[in-house]
XYZ file of C-alpha atoms in Angstrom:
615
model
C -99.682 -40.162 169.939
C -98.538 -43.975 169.716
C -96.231 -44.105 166.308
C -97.794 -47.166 164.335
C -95.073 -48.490 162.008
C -96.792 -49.295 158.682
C -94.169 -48.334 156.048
C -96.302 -45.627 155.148
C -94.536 -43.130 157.128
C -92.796 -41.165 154.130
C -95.814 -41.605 151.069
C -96.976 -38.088 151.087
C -98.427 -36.018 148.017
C -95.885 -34.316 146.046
C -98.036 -31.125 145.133
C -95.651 -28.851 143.418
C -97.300 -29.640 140.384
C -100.256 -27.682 141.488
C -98.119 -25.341 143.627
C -94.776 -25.291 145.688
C -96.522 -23.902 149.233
C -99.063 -21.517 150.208
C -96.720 -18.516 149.432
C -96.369 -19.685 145.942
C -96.777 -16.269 143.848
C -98.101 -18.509 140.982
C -101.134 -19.395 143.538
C -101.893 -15.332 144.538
C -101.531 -14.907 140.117
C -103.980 -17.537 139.694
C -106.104 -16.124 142.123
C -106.037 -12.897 140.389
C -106.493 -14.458 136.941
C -109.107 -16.725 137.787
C -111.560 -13.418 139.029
C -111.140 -11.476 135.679
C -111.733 -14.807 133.483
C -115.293 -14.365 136.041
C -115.988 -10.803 135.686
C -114.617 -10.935 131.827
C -117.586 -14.015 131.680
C -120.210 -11.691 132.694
C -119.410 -8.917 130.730
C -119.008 -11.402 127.154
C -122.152 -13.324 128.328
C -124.597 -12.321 130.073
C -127.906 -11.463 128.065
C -126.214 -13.411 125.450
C -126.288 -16.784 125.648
C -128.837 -17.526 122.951
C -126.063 -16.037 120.751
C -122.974 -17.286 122.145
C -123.818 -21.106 124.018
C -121.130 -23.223 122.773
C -118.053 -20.351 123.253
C -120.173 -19.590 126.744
C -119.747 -23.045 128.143
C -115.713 -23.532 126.531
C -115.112 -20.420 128.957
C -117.270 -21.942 131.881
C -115.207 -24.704 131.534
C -112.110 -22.826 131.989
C -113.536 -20.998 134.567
C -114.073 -24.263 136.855
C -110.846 -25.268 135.806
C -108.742 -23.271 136.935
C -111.086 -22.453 140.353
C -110.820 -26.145 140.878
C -107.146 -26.291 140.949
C -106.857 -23.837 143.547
C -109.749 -24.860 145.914
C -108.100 -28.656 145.693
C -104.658 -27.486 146.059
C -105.956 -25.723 149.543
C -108.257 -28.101 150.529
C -105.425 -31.190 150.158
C -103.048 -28.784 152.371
C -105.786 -28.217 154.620
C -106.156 -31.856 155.184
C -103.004 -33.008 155.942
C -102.449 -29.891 158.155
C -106.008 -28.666 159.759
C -104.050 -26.983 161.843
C -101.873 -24.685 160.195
C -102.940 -20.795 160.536
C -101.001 -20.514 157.116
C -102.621 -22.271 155.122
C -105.844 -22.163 156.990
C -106.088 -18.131 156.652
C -104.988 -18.903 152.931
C -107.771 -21.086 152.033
C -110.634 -18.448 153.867
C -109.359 -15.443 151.274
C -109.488 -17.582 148.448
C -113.117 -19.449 148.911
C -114.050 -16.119 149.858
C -112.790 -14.111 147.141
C -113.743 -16.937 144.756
C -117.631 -16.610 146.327
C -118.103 -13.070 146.329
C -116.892 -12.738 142.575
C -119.245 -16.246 141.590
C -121.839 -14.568 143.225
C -121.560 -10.988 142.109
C -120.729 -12.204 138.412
C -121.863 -15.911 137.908
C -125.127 -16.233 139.318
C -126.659 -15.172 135.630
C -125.371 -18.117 134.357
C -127.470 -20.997 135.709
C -130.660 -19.091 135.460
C -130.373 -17.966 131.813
C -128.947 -21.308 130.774
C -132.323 -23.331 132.213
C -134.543 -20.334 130.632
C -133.150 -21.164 126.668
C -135.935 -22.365 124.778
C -135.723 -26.095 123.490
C -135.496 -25.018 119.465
C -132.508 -22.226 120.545
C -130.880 -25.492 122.098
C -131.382 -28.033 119.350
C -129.815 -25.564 117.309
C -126.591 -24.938 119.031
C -126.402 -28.822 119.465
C -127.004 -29.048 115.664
C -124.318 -26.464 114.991
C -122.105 -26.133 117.624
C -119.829 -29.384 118.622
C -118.878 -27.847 122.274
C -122.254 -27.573 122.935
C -123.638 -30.421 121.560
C -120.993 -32.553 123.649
C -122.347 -30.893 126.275
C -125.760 -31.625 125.914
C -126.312 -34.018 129.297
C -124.880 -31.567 131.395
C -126.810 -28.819 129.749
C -130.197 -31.451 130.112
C -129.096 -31.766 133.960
C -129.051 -28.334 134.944
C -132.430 -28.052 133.194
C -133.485 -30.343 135.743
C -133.137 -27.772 138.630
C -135.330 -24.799 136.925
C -138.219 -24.825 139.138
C -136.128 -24.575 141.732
C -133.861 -21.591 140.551
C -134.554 -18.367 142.843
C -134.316 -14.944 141.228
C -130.387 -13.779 140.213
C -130.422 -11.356 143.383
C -131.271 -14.054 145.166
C -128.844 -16.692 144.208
C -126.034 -14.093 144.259
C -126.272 -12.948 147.699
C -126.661 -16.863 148.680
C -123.624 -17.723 147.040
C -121.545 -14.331 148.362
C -122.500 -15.892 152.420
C -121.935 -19.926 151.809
C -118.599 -19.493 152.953
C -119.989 -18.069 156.190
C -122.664 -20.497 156.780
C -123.081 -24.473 157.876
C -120.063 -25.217 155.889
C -118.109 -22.602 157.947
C -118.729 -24.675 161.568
C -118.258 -28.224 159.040
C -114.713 -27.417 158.577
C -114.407 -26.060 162.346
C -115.595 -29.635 163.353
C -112.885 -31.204 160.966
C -110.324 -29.385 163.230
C -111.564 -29.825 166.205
C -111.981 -34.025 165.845
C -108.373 -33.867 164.292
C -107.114 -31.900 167.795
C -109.341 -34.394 169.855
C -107.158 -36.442 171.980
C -108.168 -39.903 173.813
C -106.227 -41.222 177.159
C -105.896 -44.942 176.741
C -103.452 -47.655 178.291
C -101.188 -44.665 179.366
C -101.161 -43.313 175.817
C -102.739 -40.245 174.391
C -104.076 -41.226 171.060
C -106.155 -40.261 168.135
C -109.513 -41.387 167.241
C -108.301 -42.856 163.997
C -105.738 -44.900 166.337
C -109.133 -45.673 168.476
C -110.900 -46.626 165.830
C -108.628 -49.089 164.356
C -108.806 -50.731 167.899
C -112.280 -51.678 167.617
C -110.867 -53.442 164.407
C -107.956 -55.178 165.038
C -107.606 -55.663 168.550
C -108.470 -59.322 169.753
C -108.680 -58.183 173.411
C -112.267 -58.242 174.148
C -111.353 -55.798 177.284
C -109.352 -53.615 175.367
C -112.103 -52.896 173.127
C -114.795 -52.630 175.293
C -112.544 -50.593 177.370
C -111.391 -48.147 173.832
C -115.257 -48.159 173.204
C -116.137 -46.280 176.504
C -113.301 -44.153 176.842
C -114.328 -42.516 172.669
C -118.210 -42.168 173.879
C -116.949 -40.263 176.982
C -114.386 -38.359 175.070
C -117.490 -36.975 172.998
C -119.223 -36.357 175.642
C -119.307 -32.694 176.541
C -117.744 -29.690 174.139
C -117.156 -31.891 171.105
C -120.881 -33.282 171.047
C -122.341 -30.143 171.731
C -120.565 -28.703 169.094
C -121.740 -31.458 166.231
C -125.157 -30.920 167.449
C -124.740 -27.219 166.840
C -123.468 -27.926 163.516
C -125.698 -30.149 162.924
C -129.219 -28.016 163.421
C -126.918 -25.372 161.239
C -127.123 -27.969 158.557
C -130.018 -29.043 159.093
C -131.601 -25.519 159.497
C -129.997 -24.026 156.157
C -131.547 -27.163 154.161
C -134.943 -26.681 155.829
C -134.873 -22.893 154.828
C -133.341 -23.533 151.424
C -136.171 -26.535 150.289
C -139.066 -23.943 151.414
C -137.435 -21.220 149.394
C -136.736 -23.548 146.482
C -140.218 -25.277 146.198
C -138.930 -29.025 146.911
C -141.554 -31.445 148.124
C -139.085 -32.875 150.751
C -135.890 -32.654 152.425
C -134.379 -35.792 150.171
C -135.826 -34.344 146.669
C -132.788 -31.903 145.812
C -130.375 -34.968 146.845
C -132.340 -37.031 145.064
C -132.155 -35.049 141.733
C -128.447 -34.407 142.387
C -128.059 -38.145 142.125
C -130.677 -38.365 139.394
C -132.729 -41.073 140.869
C -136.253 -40.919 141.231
C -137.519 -40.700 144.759
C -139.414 -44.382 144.893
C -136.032 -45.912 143.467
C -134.407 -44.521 146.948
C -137.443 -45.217 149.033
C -137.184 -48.926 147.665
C -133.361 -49.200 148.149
C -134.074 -47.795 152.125
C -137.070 -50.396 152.062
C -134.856 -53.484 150.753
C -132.214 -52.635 153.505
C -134.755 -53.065 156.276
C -136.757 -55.998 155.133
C -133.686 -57.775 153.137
C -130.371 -56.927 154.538
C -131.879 -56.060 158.081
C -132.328 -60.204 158.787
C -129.405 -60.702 157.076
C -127.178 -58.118 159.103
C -128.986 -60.440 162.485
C -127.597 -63.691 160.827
C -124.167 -62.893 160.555
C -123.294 -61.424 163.590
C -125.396 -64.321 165.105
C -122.991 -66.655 163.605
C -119.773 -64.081 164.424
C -121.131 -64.138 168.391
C -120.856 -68.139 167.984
C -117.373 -67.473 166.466
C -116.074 -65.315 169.640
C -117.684 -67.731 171.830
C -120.184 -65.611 172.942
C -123.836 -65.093 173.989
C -124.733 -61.822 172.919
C -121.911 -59.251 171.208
C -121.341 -55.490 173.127
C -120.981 -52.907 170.388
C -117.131 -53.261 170.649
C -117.297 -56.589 169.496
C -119.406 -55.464 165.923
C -116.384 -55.098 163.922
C -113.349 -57.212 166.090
C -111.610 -59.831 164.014
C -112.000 -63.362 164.992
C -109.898 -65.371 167.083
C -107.973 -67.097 164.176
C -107.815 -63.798 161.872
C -104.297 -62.327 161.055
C -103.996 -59.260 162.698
C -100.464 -58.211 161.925
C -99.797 -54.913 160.458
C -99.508 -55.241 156.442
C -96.732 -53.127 155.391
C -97.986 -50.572 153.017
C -95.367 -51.208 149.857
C -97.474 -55.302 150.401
C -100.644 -53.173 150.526
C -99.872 -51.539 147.256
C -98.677 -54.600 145.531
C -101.871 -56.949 146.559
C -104.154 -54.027 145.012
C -101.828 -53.368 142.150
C -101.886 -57.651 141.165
C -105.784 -57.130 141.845
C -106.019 -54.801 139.312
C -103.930 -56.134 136.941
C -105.687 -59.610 137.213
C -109.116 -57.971 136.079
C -107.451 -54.751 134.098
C -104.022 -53.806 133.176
C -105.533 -50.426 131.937
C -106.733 -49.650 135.561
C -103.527 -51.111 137.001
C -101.788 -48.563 134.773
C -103.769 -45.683 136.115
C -102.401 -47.146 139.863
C -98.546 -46.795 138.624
C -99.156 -43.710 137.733
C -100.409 -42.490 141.211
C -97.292 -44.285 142.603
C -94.937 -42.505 140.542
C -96.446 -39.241 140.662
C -96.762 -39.358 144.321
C -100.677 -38.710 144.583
C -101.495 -40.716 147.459
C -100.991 -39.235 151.118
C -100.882 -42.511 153.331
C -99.350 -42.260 157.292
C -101.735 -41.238 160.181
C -100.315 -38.446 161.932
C -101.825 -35.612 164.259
C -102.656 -32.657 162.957
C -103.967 -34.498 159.463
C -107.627 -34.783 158.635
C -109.198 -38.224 159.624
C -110.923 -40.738 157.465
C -109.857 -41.704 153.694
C -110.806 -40.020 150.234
C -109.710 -39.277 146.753
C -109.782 -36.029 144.768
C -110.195 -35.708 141.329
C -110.416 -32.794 139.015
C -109.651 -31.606 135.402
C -106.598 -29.066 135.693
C -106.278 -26.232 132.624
C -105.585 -27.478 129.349
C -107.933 -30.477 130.219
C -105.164 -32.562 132.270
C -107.481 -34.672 134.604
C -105.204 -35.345 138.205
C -106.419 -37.620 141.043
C -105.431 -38.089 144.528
C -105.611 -40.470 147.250
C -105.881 -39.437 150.987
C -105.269 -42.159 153.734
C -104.798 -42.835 157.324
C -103.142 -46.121 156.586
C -102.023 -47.711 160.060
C -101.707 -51.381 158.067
C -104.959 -53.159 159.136
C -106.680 -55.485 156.441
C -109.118 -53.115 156.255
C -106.828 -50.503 155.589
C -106.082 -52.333 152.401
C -109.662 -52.189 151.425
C -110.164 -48.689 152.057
C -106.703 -48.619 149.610
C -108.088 -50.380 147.053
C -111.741 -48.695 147.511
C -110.039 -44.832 147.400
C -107.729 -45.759 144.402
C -110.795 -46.980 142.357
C -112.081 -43.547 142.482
C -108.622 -42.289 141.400
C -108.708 -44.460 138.282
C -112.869 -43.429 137.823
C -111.423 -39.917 138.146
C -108.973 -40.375 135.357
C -110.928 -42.141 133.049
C -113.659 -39.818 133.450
C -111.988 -36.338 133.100
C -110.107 -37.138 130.064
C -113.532 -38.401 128.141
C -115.854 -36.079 129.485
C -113.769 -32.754 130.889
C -114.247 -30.731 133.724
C -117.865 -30.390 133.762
C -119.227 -33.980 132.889
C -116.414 -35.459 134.703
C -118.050 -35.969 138.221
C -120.813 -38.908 138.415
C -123.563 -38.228 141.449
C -122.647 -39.832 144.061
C -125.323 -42.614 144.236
C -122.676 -43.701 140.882
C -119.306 -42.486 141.842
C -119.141 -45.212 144.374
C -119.007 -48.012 141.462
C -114.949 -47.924 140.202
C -114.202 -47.739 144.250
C -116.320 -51.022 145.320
C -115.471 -52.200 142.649
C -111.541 -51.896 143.278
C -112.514 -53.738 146.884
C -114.636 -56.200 145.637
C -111.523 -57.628 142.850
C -109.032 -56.971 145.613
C -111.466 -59.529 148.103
C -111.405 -61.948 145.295
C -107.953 -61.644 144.532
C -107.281 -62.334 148.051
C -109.696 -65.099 148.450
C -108.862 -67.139 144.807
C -104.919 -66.833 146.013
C -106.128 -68.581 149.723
C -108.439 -71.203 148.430
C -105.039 -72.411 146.394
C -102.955 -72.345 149.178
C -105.573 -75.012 151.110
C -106.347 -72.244 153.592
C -109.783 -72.590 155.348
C -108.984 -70.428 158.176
C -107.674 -68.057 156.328
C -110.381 -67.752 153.621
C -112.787 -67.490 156.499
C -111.673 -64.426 158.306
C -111.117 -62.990 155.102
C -115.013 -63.553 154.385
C -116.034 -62.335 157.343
C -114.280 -59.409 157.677
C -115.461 -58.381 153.759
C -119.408 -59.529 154.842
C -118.746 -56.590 157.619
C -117.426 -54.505 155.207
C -120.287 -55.057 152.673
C -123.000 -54.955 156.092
C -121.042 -51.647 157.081
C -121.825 -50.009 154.048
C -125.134 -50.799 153.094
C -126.875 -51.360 156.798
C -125.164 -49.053 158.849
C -125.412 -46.546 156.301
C -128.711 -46.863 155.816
C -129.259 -46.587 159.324
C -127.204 -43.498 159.060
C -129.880 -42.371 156.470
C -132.872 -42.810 158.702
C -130.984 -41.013 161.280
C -130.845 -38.624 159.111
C -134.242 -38.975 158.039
C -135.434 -38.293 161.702
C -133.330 -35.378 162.209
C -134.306 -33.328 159.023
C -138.006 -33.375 160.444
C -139.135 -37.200 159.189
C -141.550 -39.385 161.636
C -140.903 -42.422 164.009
C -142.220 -44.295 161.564
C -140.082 -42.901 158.521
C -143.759 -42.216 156.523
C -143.798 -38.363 156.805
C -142.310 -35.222 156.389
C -142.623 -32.404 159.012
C -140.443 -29.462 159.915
C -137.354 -29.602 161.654
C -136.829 -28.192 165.128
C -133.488 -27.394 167.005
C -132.604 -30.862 168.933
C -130.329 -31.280 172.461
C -127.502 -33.531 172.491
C -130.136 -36.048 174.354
C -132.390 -35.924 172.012
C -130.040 -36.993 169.031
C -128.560 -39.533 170.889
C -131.991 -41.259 171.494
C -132.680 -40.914 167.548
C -129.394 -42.232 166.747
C -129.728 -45.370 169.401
C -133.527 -45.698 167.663
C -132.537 -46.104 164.685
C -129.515 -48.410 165.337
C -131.941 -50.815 167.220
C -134.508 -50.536 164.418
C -131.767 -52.476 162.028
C -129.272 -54.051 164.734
C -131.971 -55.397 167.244
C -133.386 -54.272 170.521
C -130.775 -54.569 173.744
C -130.052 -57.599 174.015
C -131.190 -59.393 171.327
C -127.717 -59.582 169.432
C -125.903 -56.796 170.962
C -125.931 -54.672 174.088
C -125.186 -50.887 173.559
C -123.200 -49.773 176.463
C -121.352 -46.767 175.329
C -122.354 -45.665 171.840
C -125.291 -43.053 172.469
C -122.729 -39.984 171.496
C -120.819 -42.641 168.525
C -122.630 -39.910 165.490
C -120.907 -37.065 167.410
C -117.806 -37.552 164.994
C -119.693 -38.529 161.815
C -119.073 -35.681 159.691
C -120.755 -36.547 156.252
C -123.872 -35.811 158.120
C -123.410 -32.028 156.982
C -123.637 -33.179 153.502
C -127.185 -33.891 153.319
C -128.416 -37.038 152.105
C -125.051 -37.886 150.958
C -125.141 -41.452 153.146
C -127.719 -43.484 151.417
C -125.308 -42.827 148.292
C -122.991 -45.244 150.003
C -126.001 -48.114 149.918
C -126.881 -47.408 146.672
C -123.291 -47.783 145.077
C -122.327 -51.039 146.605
C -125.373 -53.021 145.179
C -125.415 -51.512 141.674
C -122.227 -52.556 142.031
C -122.315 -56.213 143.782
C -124.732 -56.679 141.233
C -122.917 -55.292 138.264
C -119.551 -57.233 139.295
C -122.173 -60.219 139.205
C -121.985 -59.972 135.882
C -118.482 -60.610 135.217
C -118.534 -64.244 134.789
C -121.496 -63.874 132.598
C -120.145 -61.696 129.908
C -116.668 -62.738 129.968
C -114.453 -61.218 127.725
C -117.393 -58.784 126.934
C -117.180 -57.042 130.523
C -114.045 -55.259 130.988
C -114.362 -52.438 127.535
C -118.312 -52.439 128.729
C -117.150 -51.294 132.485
C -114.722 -49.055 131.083
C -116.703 -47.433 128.716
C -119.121 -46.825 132.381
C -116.112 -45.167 134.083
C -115.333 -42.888 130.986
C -119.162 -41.645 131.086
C -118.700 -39.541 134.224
C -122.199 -37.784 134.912
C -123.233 -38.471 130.868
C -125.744 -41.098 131.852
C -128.340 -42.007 134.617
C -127.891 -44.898 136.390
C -130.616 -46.630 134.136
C -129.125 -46.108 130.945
C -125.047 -46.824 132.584
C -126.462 -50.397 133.772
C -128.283 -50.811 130.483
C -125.596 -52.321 127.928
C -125.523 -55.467 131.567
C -128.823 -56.122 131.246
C -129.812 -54.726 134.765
C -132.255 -52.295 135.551
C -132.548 -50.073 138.873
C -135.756 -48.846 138.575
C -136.982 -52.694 138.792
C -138.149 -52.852 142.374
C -136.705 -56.524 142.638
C -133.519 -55.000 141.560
C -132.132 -53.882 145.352
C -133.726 -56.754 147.311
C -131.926 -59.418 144.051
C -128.930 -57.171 144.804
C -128.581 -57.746 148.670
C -129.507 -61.944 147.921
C -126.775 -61.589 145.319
C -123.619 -60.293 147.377
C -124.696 -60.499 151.117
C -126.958 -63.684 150.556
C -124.264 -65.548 148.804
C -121.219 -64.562 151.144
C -122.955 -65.576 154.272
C -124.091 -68.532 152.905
C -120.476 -69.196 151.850
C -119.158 -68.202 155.793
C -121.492 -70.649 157.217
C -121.101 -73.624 155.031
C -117.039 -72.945 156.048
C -117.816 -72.245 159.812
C -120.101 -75.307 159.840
C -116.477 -77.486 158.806
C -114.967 -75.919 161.591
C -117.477 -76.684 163.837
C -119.080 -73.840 164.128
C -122.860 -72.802 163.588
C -125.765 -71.248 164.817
C-alpha cells in the first residue's frame, strides 16, 4: 500500500474510556452484568407493564445503555482492525450472547408495550414523569403493532439475526478491506483508488484506475456481494410477507416516519428536477475539461485549474473548526471536545474498514459520547466528508443529553441534517473567505466540486434507490411491486447500468460507461434496506432549511439547535415547522432541488461564462 502523507497518520480513537482492549475484564463483567439486568427485566416486568410503565422503561433504558457501550466499543475495534481474529471472535460471543438473552427474555417487551390500552397510557403520562417524557418513543413503537409477530416468533428471530444477512454483511466488510488493486507498480486499496478518480488530473490515470477497480470486482468479490445481496434481499422479502407490509419500502418508510407519497415524490422530483439538472452540469464540466463527451472516470475529476494538493489534516480541522465557529460557537465547542478527547479515527491504513462515519450513543449514567471514523488521505473532499461526519458527532451530543438513550437517534431520512449541514457552512466558509481574496478560479472549482457533492448525494443516490427498487422485486418502470427472485452477477449489473442511464443519460449522450457494470459490487449500504434514499431526503430538507438562515437571522441558530436536541421526538413535519417549511407539500422537494442545485449551477455558469467558458 502507497503511504499518503496527510498528517493524519497518528489521530486515532483513544477508547480506554469505554475499555483498555478486548481482554479488558471490565468488558467480560459488563457482559455478564448486562444479561442479568435482561433476565432480571423479564422476571420484574413481564405481565406487568400496565402496573409498572414508567420504572419498566428507566430499566429499558439502562438496559440499551449499557448493551450499547459494548456493541460500539467492538464494533469501533472491529473497524479499524477487520482483520483481527481477537477482536473479531470477541465481538461474535458478545452479539451472540447479547441476541440469544434479547430474544429469550426481551421479546415480551415490544409486544406488550404496543398492546397497552390508550386510557392505561394517558395515565402513566399523567402520573409518571419517565413515562410521560417518553411518550414519542412510546407513540413510535405503537406505530409498528400490526406488524408485531407472536412473542415465539420474534424471539427465535432475534436468537438467529446474528447468523443471518448481517452475518455475510460484515464478511463483505472484510473482504473489500483485504481487496488489493495493482496499479502503476503499486498495490493499493480501493479507498486509495477511489480518491484517484477524485483528485487525479491525469485523464489516463483515471480512466486507467477506473478499469483496473471494475476488473478487480470482477470474479470472487462480485459474486460474493451478489450472494449477499439476494441474502438481504431474500430475508426482507420473507420478513414483509410475515409482517403484513404492503411493500418492500413501507417498514423503511415508517422507520423514517414519512409517509410513502412524501418518498415517492422526493424519488419523482430527483428524476424530473435534478435529473436535467445533473445533464447541465456535467455538460458544462465536459466544456471545462475540454471535452466532447465525459467517460465515467471523468464524473468526479477536478478541473484543470482546481488545487489538488493534499490539505494537511491539523488545516482540515481548523477550516471546519472556524466554519463552525462562524455560524455556532456552541457546535464549535462540541468539535474541541472531540479533539481533545481523541474521538475521531482519521489515517487510511490496510486492515481498517473503508468509507467514513460517526457513532453516537448514550453511555450509563446518561453520558452521551460520539465518534468520528475517517479515511482521511487530505483531498478537498476529504474535508467535506470531515465536516459532514463531525456534524453528526455534535447532532449526537446534543441529542443524547436532551433526549437519552432511547429518543436520542433521529431516522435516518433526519439524522442527515447537523452533517450537511456542517458541509454546507464549511462550503460557505470556504467560498465567503475566496470571494475576499479576488479569487475567481478558486471560487469556481470550489463550486463545482460542492455541485458534485450535492449531485452525488441526491442523484446518484437516488439512482442507488431505484437500483434498489429493481432488485427488491420493483418493475422497469418503477410502478409495481412483485416478488423478488435470486439474480446472477449479469443480471445486476444490467439493473445497475439501467438505472444509471435512466438519470445520467444513454451512452453517449454525456458519458460513455466503459468499465463500471460491477462499480455496486463494493456498495455496502445496500444490505441496509432502503437506507439510500435517506441520503436524498436529508440534503434537501436541509439545503432548504439552511435557506433559511438569512431569513431569520438572529432567530435561526437557538431554532436549529433546539432541532438537533429533539433526536427522534418529532417527525420531520413538525421539526421543519417553527421555519415555515413543510415536507409533505409536494412543491417542497422539486423548490428544494431549484433552491440549492438550481442556484449553484446557475452561480458556476455565470463564473465559467467570465472565463470563457459555456455550453
Amino acid at each position: 500500500m502507497a503511504e499518503i502523507k496527510s498528517g493524519a497518520e497518528d489521530v486515532r480513537w483513544d477508547l480506554k474510556f469505554l475499555y483498555s482492549g478486548v481482554d479488558d475484564p471490565k468488558l467480560g463483567e459488563d457482559d455478564a452484568l448486562l444479561i442479568q439486568k435482561i433476565k432480571d427485566f423479564n422476571a420484574e416486568y413481564k405481565g406487568k407493564l400496565a402496573e409498572k410503565l414508567g420504572k419498566a422503561i428507566a430499566d429499558y433504558t439502562e438496559i440499551k445503555m449499557l448493551s450499547d457501550k459494548i456493541q460500539t466499543y467492538l464494533f469501533l475495534e472491529q473497524s479499524r482492525d477487520t482483520g483481527s481474529p481477537a477482536i473479531k471472535a470477541k465481538a461474535a460471543e458478545v452479539n451472540r450472547l447479547i441476541s440469544q438473552a434479547s430474544g429469550e427474555y426481551l421479546a415480551f417487551f415490544d409486544i406488550e408495550l404496543v398492546a397497552l390500552s390508550d386510557s392505561t397510557l394517558e395515565k402513566f403520562y399523567v402520573t409518571d414523569p419517565f413515562a410521560a417524557k417518553h411518550r414519542p418513543w412510546i407513540d413510535y413503537q405503537r406505530i409498528f403493532k400490526p406488524h408485531l409477530l407472536s412473542e415465539p416468533v420474534e424471539s427465535a428471530l432475534t436468537k438467529r439475526a446474528p447468523f443471518g444477512e448481517e452475518a455475510w454483511s460484515e464478511f463483505f466488510d472484510e473482504l473489500e478491506a483485504d481487496l488489493e488493486f495493482a496499479f502503476n507498480g503499486e498495490k493499493k486499496t480501493l479507498t486509495e483508488m477511489l480518491n484517484l478518480l477524485s483528485a487525479s488530473k491525469d485523464a489516463a490515470e483515471r480512466e486507467g484506475a477506473l478499469k483496473v477497480i471494475d476488473e478487480g470486482l470482477i470474479g470472487p468479490f462480485a459474486k460474493y456481494s451478489a450472494q449477499t445481496l439476494y441474502m438481504v434481499i431474500g430475508s426482507a422479502a420473507v420478513e414483509r410477507m410475515e409482517r403484513k407490509y404492503k411493500h418492500s419500502m413501507e417498514a423503511r418508510n415508517k422507520l423514517n416516519r414519512v409517509a410513502d407519497e412524501t418518498v415517492d415524490a422526493l424519488h419523482k422530483a430527483v428524476e424530473d428536477v435534478a435529473g436535467p439538472l445533473n445533464k447541465r452540469f456535467y455538460r458544462l464540466k465536459a466544456a471545462h475539461l475540454g471535452l466532447d463527451k465525459l467517460k465515467w472516470s471523468d464524473r468526479n475529476a477536478p478541473l484543470p485549474f482546481a488545487d489538488t494538493s493534499i490539505v494537511p489534516f491539523e488545516e482540515a480541522i481548523a477550516t471546519v473548526l472556524a466554519a463552525y465557529e462562524s455560524f455556532s460557537p456552541t457546535l464549535a465547542g462540541l468539535v474541541k471536545d472531540f479533539i481533545s478527547k481523541k474521538r475521531i479515527d482519521a489515517p487510511a491504513v490496510k486492515g481498517k474498514r473503508g468509507g467514513a462515519y460517526n457513532s453516537s450513543l448514550v453511555l450509563p449514567g446518561n453520558e452521551p459520547a460520539s465518534l468520528t471514523f475517517l479515511n482521511y488521505l487530505g483531498s478537498n473532499r476529504d474535508v467535506t466528508t470531515l465536516a459532514h461526519e463531525l456534524g453528526h458527532g455534535v447532532h449526537g451530543i446534543l441529542a443524547g443529553a436532551a433526549q437519552g438513550a432511547l429518543m436520542a437517534h433521529p431516522p435516518i431520512a433526519y439524522c442527515e441534517t447537523a452533517s450537511v449541514f456542517g458541509e454546507m457552512t464549511t462550503f460557505n466558509f470556504l467560498k465567503e473567505r475566496l470571494a475576499a481574496q479576488g479569487d475567481k478560479k478558486s471560487q469556481l472549482a470550489l463550486l463545482m466540486e460542492k455541485i458534485e457533492g450535492i449531485l452525488n448525494t441526491i442523484v446518484r443516490q437516488i439512482g442507488f434507490s431505484n437500483f434498489e427498487r429493481r432488485l427488491h422485486g420493483m418493475d422497469k418502470d418503477l410502478k409495481e411491486w412483485k416478488e423478488p427472485g435470486k439474480l446472477s452477477v449479469e443480471e445486476v449489473s444490467g439493473i445497475w447500468m439501467e438505472t444509471i442511464k435512466s438519470l445520467y443519460g444513454e451512452d453517449g449522450e454525456i458519458f460513455t460507461y466503459a468499465n463500471t457494470e460491477h462499480l455496486w459490487a463494493y456498495i455496502s449500504h445496500f444490505h441496509r434496506p432502503f437506507y439510500v434514499y435517506g441520503y436524498a431526503f436529508g440534503e434537501l430538507l436541509t439545503q432548504s432549511l439552511y435557506a433559511k438562515r438569512k431569513e431569520l437571522g438572529e432567530r435561526f441558530e437557538p431554532l436549529y439547535l433546539e432541532l438537533l436536541r429533539s433526536g427522534s421526538t418529532k417527525t420531520v413535519t413538525e421539526l421543519l415547522e417553527p421555519f415555515g417549511l413543510n415536507p409533505a407539500d409536494e412543491k417542497f422537494w422539486a423548490d428544494g432541488i431549484q433552491t440549492s442545485l438550481g442556484a449553484l449551477i446557475a452561480e458556476a455558469e455565470k463564473l465559467s461564462a467570465e472565463m470563457g467558458i459555456s455550453v
